[in-house]
């Protein structure tokens, strides 16, 4: 399958050859993917190709995948599912908060409009810096490196960890990342961005200059300012933003507040 990407800014309309593209685990899924892309284009509903296809395109890593992901705005996900349902496909609303599926036999693709923890709603700015790609003979848009990094920052479960994808995208597409935009996305959860940046610096000590100096200084300054504050009064566990299952005991038995809701006061 040929996938080609474009550059930043004004060049976003120009198609460029991808660094790599994935291999489907089941070659029989190739006609399904081709047909699905064709239907997505015909629907004229805005969407972005994401997931493994985007990682391969930006990093040059070619790996296997069982499906493909698309991102869309929340207001469009039902329209996309409805379009495919009208064409005889099976559809599922796996989680009303962020995920739907389109299926045909054993094959499927995910329709994603937010993150499972609610931090990453897909909005109009996602389409501003989207690159153009050629996929299955059609020109479609692929998520930009900025939003691709954001979409993977919180994927830290026992059975899946996307930290390597984040590091590889930074390594190979750092000059195409809008770092101020990324910081704005993660403003409330700036420590998550700091963790990813420190992780990158540790993995690639010779590539530290790929991270803007101003960004690291800003995040470290926030950390220093935070150190001067007293500890929060309410016990909070934000671990469930990474994995609801792995940090379930913290909320159900140990008295920590979840991302929302009440918890015990520290010291009670």
mmCIF file of C-alpha atoms in Angstrom:
data_model
loop_
_atom_site.group_PDB
_atom_site.id
_atom_site.type_symbol
_atom_site.label_atom_id
_atom_site.label_comp_id
_atom_site.label_asym_id
_atom_site.label_seq_id
_atom_site.Cartn_x
_atom_site.Cartn_y
_atom_site.Cartn_z
ATOM 1 C CA UNK A 1 0.000 0.000 0.000
ATOM 2 C CA UNK A 2 1.481 3.345 -0.992
ATOM 3 C CA UNK A 3 1.285 6.175 1.520
ATOM 4 C CA UNK A 4 2.834 9.576 0.845
ATOM 5 C CA UNK A 5 2.974 12.561 3.157
ATOM 6 C CA UNK A 6 3.428 16.304 2.821
ATOM 7 C CA UNK A 7 5.428 18.965 4.635
ATOM 8 C CA UNK A 8 4.396 21.831 6.929
ATOM 9 C CA UNK A 9 2.570 25.102 6.400
ATOM 10 C CA UNK A 10 2.015 26.134 2.815
ATOM 11 C CA UNK A 11 3.481 22.862 1.595
ATOM 12 C CA UNK A 12 0.725 20.844 3.252
ATOM 13 C CA UNK A 13 -1.041 20.574 -0.100
ATOM 14 C CA UNK A 14 1.986 18.921 -1.718
ATOM 15 C CA UNK A 15 2.233 15.139 -1.568
ATOM 16 C CA UNK A 16 5.535 13.674 -0.421
ATOM 17 C CA UNK A 17 6.691 10.107 -0.151
ATOM 18 C CA UNK A 18 6.298 8.601 3.307
ATOM 19 C CA UNK A 19 9.335 7.281 5.142
ATOM 20 C CA UNK A 20 7.605 3.916 5.514
ATOM 21 C CA UNK A 21 4.197 2.279 5.601
ATOM 22 C CA UNK A 22 2.810 -0.588 7.676
ATOM 23 C CA UNK A 23 2.174 -4.165 6.713
ATOM 24 C CA UNK A 24 -1.227 -5.665 7.413
ATOM 25 C CA UNK A 25 -0.992 -8.771 9.603
ATOM 26 C CA UNK A 26 -3.757 -10.324 7.523
ATOM 27 C CA UNK A 27 -3.135 -9.650 3.802
ATOM 28 C CA UNK A 28 -6.817 -10.453 3.221
ATOM 29 C CA UNK A 29 -7.626 -7.150 4.930
ATOM 30 C CA UNK A 30 -6.105 -5.163 2.049
ATOM 31 C CA UNK A 31 -9.337 -4.994 -0.010
ATOM 32 C CA UNK A 32 -11.249 -3.938 3.120
ATOM 33 C CA UNK A 33 -8.838 -1.088 3.828
ATOM 34 C CA UNK A 34 -8.935 0.045 0.194
ATOM 35 C CA UNK A 35 -12.724 -0.039 0.138
ATOM 36 C CA UNK A 36 -12.971 1.736 3.502
ATOM 37 C CA UNK A 37 -10.686 4.569 2.390
ATOM 38 C CA UNK A 38 -12.720 4.948 -0.789
ATOM 39 C CA UNK A 39 -15.959 5.185 1.208
ATOM 40 C CA UNK A 40 -14.446 7.665 3.660
ATOM 41 C CA UNK A 41 -13.416 9.918 0.787
ATOM 42 C CA UNK A 42 -16.821 9.559 -0.871
ATOM 43 C CA UNK A 43 -18.586 10.501 2.361
ATOM 44 C CA UNK A 44 -16.922 13.952 2.291
ATOM 45 C CA UNK A 45 -16.876 13.911 6.103
ATOM 46 C CA UNK A 46 -13.585 15.314 7.482
ATOM 47 C CA UNK A 47 -11.240 12.666 8.916
ATOM 48 C CA UNK A 48 -7.557 12.105 9.579
ATOM 49 C CA UNK A 49 -5.555 8.918 9.146
ATOM 50 C CA UNK A 50 -3.725 8.177 12.399
ATOM 51 C CA UNK A 51 -2.263 5.309 14.439
ATOM 52 C CA UNK A 52 0.362 3.013 12.963
ATOM 53 C CA UNK A 53 -0.025 4.497 9.484
ATOM 54 C CA UNK A 54 0.971 7.935 10.780
ATOM 55 C CA UNK A 55 3.842 6.613 12.915
ATOM 56 C CA UNK A 56 5.295 4.715 9.957
ATOM 57 C CA UNK A 57 4.943 7.701 7.641
ATOM 58 C CA UNK A 58 6.852 10.045 9.955
ATOM 59 C CA UNK A 59 9.473 7.714 11.432
ATOM 60 C CA UNK A 60 10.399 5.256 8.708
ATOM 61 C CA UNK A 61 9.510 2.331 10.972
ATOM 62 C CA UNK A 62 7.565 -0.327 9.120
ATOM 63 C CA UNK A 63 5.638 -2.649 11.398
ATOM 64 C CA UNK A 64 2.606 -4.860 11.285
ATOM 65 C CA UNK A 65 -0.903 -3.708 12.116
ATOM 66 C CA UNK A 66 -4.252 -5.455 12.313
ATOM 67 C CA UNK A 67 -6.334 -2.412 11.387
ATOM 68 C CA UNK A 68 -6.136 1.321 10.862
ATOM 69 C CA UNK A 69 -7.359 4.284 12.888
ATOM 70 C CA UNK A 70 -8.999 7.501 11.844
ATOM 71 C CA UNK A 71 -9.610 10.624 13.917
ATOM 72 C CA UNK A 72 -12.615 12.874 13.468
ATOM 73 C CA UNK A 73 -14.531 15.485 15.438
ATOM 74 C CA UNK A 74 -17.139 14.260 17.919
ATOM 75 C CA UNK A 75 -19.916 15.737 15.828
ATOM 76 C CA UNK A 76 -18.799 13.715 12.805
ATOM 77 C CA UNK A 77 -18.221 10.272 14.276
ATOM 78 C CA UNK A 78 -21.914 9.341 14.180
ATOM 79 C CA UNK A 79 -22.094 10.566 10.583
ATOM 80 C CA UNK A 80 -19.170 8.349 9.608
ATOM 81 C CA UNK A 81 -20.684 5.315 11.316
ATOM 82 C CA UNK A 82 -24.037 6.127 9.719
ATOM 83 C CA UNK A 83 -22.487 6.372 6.259
ATOM 84 C CA UNK A 84 -20.917 2.929 6.549
ATOM 85 C CA UNK A 85 -24.047 1.428 8.066
ATOM 86 C CA UNK A 86 -26.010 2.631 5.041
ATOM 87 C CA UNK A 87 -23.489 0.799 2.839
ATOM 88 C CA UNK A 88 -24.067 -2.519 4.603
ATOM 89 C CA UNK A 89 -21.160 -2.462 7.044
ATOM 90 C CA UNK A 90 -21.600 -3.393 10.689
ATOM 91 C CA UNK A 91 -20.923 -0.595 13.153
ATOM 92 C CA UNK A 92 -20.336 -0.537 16.891
ATOM 93 C CA UNK A 93 -20.251 2.246 19.459
ATOM 94 C CA UNK A 94 -17.626 0.689 21.672
ATOM 95 C CA UNK A 95 -17.420 3.667 24.025
ATOM 96 C CA UNK A 96 -19.685 6.694 23.627
ATOM 97 C CA UNK A 97 -16.975 8.849 25.165
ATOM 98 C CA UNK A 98 -14.389 8.349 22.429
ATOM 99 C CA UNK A 99 -14.563 5.297 20.139
ATOM 100 C CA UNK A 100 -16.648 3.678 17.419
ATOM 101 C CA UNK A 101 -15.881 0.844 14.988
ATOM 102 C CA UNK A 102 -16.713 -0.053 11.400
ATOM 103 C CA UNK A 103 -16.600 -3.780 10.657
ATOM 104 C CA UNK A 104 -16.909 -6.151 7.743
ATOM 105 C CA UNK A 105 -16.341 -9.813 8.487
ATOM 106 C CA UNK A 106 -13.113 -10.149 10.464
ATOM 107 C CA UNK A 107 -11.836 -6.716 9.475
ATOM 108 C CA UNK A 108 -12.456 -3.334 11.083
ATOM 109 C CA UNK A 109 -11.197 0.195 11.577
ATOM 110 C CA UNK A 110 -11.526 2.494 14.574
ATOM 111 C CA UNK A 111 -13.263 5.861 14.482
ATOM 112 C CA UNK A 112 -11.744 7.960 17.295
ATOM 113 C CA UNK A 113 -12.951 11.407 18.326
ATOM 114 C CA UNK A 114 -11.288 11.824 21.741
ATOM 115 C CA UNK A 115 -9.107 9.910 24.184
ATOM 116 C CA UNK A 116 -10.448 7.370 26.646
ATOM 117 C CA UNK A 117 -9.524 9.672 29.541
ATOM 118 C CA UNK A 118 -11.254 12.697 28.034
ATOM 119 C CA UNK A 119 -8.126 14.847 27.663
ATOM 120 C CA UNK A 120 -7.851 14.808 23.886
ATOM 121 C CA UNK A 121 -10.966 15.966 21.998
ATOM 122 C CA UNK A 122 -10.358 16.157 18.254
ATOM 123 C CA UNK A 123 -11.044 19.716 17.095
ATOM 124 C CA UNK A 124 -10.627 21.996 14.120
ATOM 125 C CA UNK A 125 -6.981 22.730 14.972
ATOM 126 C CA UNK A 126 -6.189 19.081 14.259
ATOM 127 C CA UNK A 127 -6.969 19.731 10.608
ATOM 128 C CA UNK A 128 -4.956 22.974 10.340
ATOM 129 C CA UNK A 129 -1.538 21.298 10.238
ATOM 130 C CA UNK A 130 -2.651 17.954 8.826
ATOM 131 C CA UNK A 131 -0.471 16.643 6.010
ATOM 132 C CA UNK A 132 -1.793 15.217 2.770
ATOM 133 C CA UNK A 133 -1.193 11.587 1.908
ATOM 134 C CA UNK A 134 -1.929 9.293 -0.945
ATOM 135 C CA UNK A 135 -3.521 6.125 0.374
ATOM 136 C CA UNK A 136 -5.124 3.389 -1.684
ATOM 137 C CA UNK A 137 -5.211 5.684 -4.692
ATOM 138 C CA UNK A 138 -6.911 8.573 -2.865
ATOM 139 C CA UNK A 139 -5.623 11.798 -1.362
ATOM 140 C CA UNK A 140 -6.458 11.927 2.326
ATOM 141 C CA UNK A 141 -5.157 13.845 5.332
ATOM 142 C CA UNK A 142 -2.866 12.390 7.985
ATOM 143 C CA UNK A 143 -2.633 13.652 11.561
ATOM 144 C CA UNK A 144 0.272 16.046 12.110
ATOM 145 C CA UNK A 145 3.250 15.074 14.315
ATOM 146 C CA UNK A 146 2.025 17.517 16.989
ATOM 147 C CA UNK A 147 -1.331 15.836 17.498
ATOM 148 C CA UNK A 148 0.208 12.410 16.953
ATOM 149 C CA UNK A 149 2.492 12.935 19.966
ATOM 150 C CA UNK A 150 -0.424 14.266 22.023
ATOM 151 C CA UNK A 151 -2.584 11.270 21.120
ATOM 152 C CA UNK A 152 0.063 8.886 22.472
ATOM 153 C CA UNK A 153 1.245 10.659 25.639
ATOM 154 C CA UNK A 154 -1.320 8.972 27.897
ATOM 155 C CA UNK A 155 -1.157 5.470 26.385
ATOM 156 C CA UNK A 156 0.626 3.737 29.261
ATOM 157 C CA UNK A 157 -1.163 0.513 30.132
ATOM 158 C CA UNK A 158 0.195 -2.784 31.345
ATOM 159 C CA UNK A 159 -0.361 -4.358 27.916
ATOM 160 C CA UNK A 160 0.381 -1.316 25.762
ATOM 161 C CA UNK A 161 2.870 1.517 26.040
ATOM 162 C CA UNK A 162 3.271 4.146 23.308
ATOM 163 C CA UNK A 163 6.320 5.890 24.769
ATOM 164 C CA UNK A 164 8.539 4.435 22.053
ATOM 165 C CA UNK A 165 6.254 5.906 19.382
ATOM 166 C CA UNK A 166 6.471 9.329 21.052
ATOM 167 C CA UNK A 167 10.276 9.133 21.195
ATOM 168 C CA UNK A 168 10.551 8.026 17.574
ATOM 169 C CA UNK A 169 8.205 10.745 16.289
ATOM 170 C CA UNK A 170 10.190 13.381 18.185
ATOM 171 C CA UNK A 171 13.433 11.985 16.804
ATOM 172 C CA UNK A 172 12.322 11.873 13.176
ATOM 173 C CA UNK A 173 9.777 14.723 12.986
ATOM 174 C CA UNK A 174 10.844 17.185 15.701
ATOM 175 C CA UNK A 175 11.144 20.015 13.190
ATOM 176 C CA UNK A 176 7.502 19.500 12.165
ATOM 177 C CA UNK A 177 6.153 19.558 15.753
ATOM 178 C CA UNK A 178 4.481 22.769 16.879
ATOM 179 C CA UNK A 179 5.904 22.720 20.391
ATOM 180 C CA UNK A 180 3.910 25.708 21.666
ATOM 181 C CA UNK A 181 0.715 24.104 20.440
ATOM 182 C CA UNK A 182 1.694 20.822 22.098
ATOM 183 C CA UNK A 183 2.353 22.630 25.379
ATOM 184 C CA UNK A 184 -1.049 24.305 25.111
ATOM 185 C CA UNK A 185 -2.712 20.919 24.598
ATOM 186 C CA UNK A 186 -1.005 19.585 27.718
ATOM 187 C CA UNK A 187 -1.225 22.781 29.780
ATOM 188 C CA UNK A 188 -3.119 21.171 32.664
ATOM 189 C CA UNK A 189 -1.022 18.006 32.451
ATOM 190 C CA UNK A 190 2.339 19.637 31.738
ATOM 191 C CA UNK A 191 4.129 17.041 33.878
ATOM 192 C CA UNK A 192 3.135 14.379 31.333
ATOM 193 C CA UNK A 193 4.911 16.381 28.636
ATOM 194 C CA UNK A 194 7.953 16.798 30.890
ATOM 195 C CA UNK A 195 8.010 13.039 31.473
ATOM 196 C CA UNK A 196 7.983 12.383 27.709
ATOM 197 C CA UNK A 197 10.739 14.935 27.108
ATOM 198 C CA UNK A 198 12.966 13.551 29.866
ATOM 199 C CA UNK A 199 12.303 10.064 28.527
ATOM 200 C CA UNK A 200 13.437 11.204 25.066
ATOM 201 C CA UNK A 201 16.571 12.860 26.475
ATOM 202 C CA UNK A 202 17.483 9.701 28.367
ATOM 203 C CA UNK A 203 16.883 7.451 25.345
ATOM 204 C CA UNK A 204 18.800 9.731 22.952
ATOM 205 C CA UNK A 205 21.459 11.647 24.933
ATOM 206 C CA UNK A 206 23.124 12.782 21.691
ATOM 207 C CA UNK A 207 19.839 14.193 20.345
ATOM 208 C CA UNK A 208 18.872 16.494 23.223
ATOM 209 C CA UNK A 209 18.886 19.470 20.891
ATOM 210 C CA UNK A 210 15.781 18.088 19.185
ATOM 211 C CA UNK A 211 13.786 19.470 22.135
ATOM 212 C CA UNK A 212 13.594 23.291 22.170
ATOM 213 C CA UNK A 213 15.596 24.680 25.077
ATOM 214 C CA UNK A 214 12.854 27.177 25.972
ATOM 215 C CA UNK A 215 10.351 24.322 26.417
ATOM 216 C CA UNK A 216 12.536 22.344 28.818
ATOM 217 C CA UNK A 217 13.314 25.500 30.797
ATOM 218 C CA UNK A 218 9.627 26.394 30.999
ATOM 219 C CA UNK A 219 8.667 22.952 32.274
ATOM 220 C CA UNK A 220 11.511 22.820 34.788
ATOM 221 C CA UNK A 221 10.586 26.296 36.012
ATOM 222 C CA UNK A 222 7.043 25.046 36.608
ATOM 223 C CA UNK A 223 8.476 22.114 38.534
ATOM 224 C CA UNK A 224 10.587 24.413 40.723
ATOM 225 C CA UNK A 225 7.570 26.647 41.430
ATOM 226 C CA UNK A 226 5.461 23.602 42.306
ATOM 227 C CA UNK A 227 8.106 22.422 44.774
ATOM 228 C CA UNK A 228 7.549 25.574 46.834
ATOM 229 C CA UNK A 229 3.848 24.843 47.305
ATOM 230 C CA UNK A 230 2.354 22.772 50.143
ATOM 231 C CA UNK A 231 1.060 19.309 49.286
ATOM 232 C CA UNK A 232 -2.543 19.146 48.011
ATOM 233 C CA UNK A 233 -5.067 18.517 50.780
ATOM 234 C CA UNK A 234 -7.156 16.020 48.850
ATOM 235 C CA UNK A 235 -5.561 12.679 48.006
ATOM 236 C CA UNK A 236 -5.581 12.381 44.224
ATOM 237 C CA UNK A 237 -4.589 9.565 41.892
ATOM 238 C CA UNK A 238 -4.386 10.565 38.238
ATOM 239 C CA UNK A 239 -3.022 7.152 37.321
ATOM 240 C CA UNK A 240 -6.406 6.152 35.928
ATOM 241 C CA UNK A 241 -5.792 8.638 33.123
ATOM 242 C CA UNK A 242 -3.131 6.147 32.062
ATOM 243 C CA UNK A 243 -5.006 2.962 32.953
ATOM 244 C CA UNK A 244 -8.374 2.646 34.649
ATOM 245 C CA UNK A 245 -7.695 -0.999 35.524
ATOM 246 C CA UNK A 246 -4.151 -0.724 36.878
ATOM 247 C CA UNK A 247 -5.034 2.110 39.268
ATOM 248 C CA UNK A 248 -8.510 0.940 40.234
ATOM 249 C CA UNK A 249 -7.486 -0.082 43.753
ATOM 250 C CA UNK A 250 -6.272 3.459 44.497
ATOM 251 C CA UNK A 251 -9.777 4.850 44.036
ATOM 252 C CA UNK A 252 -11.885 1.954 45.296
ATOM 253 C CA UNK A 253 -9.890 0.947 48.371
ATOM 254 C CA UNK A 254 -7.171 3.457 49.192
ATOM 255 C CA UNK A 255 -9.251 6.636 49.368
ATOM 256 C CA UNK A 256 -7.755 8.543 46.444
ATOM 257 C CA UNK A 257 -9.928 10.825 44.336
ATOM 258 C CA UNK A 258 -10.232 9.858 40.688
ATOM 259 C CA UNK A 259 -9.708 12.417 37.933
ATOM 260 C CA UNK A 260 -13.096 13.788 38.995
ATOM 261 C CA UNK A 261 -15.037 13.342 42.214
ATOM 262 C CA UNK A 262 -14.191 13.423 45.903
ATOM 263 C CA UNK A 263 -11.550 11.559 47.821
ATOM 264 C CA UNK A 264 -10.258 11.508 51.375
ATOM 265 C CA UNK A 265 -8.371 14.466 52.765
ATOM 266 C CA UNK A 266 -4.716 13.756 53.356
ATOM 267 C CA UNK A 267 -4.103 12.763 56.949
ATOM 268 C CA UNK A 268 -7.684 11.588 57.675
#
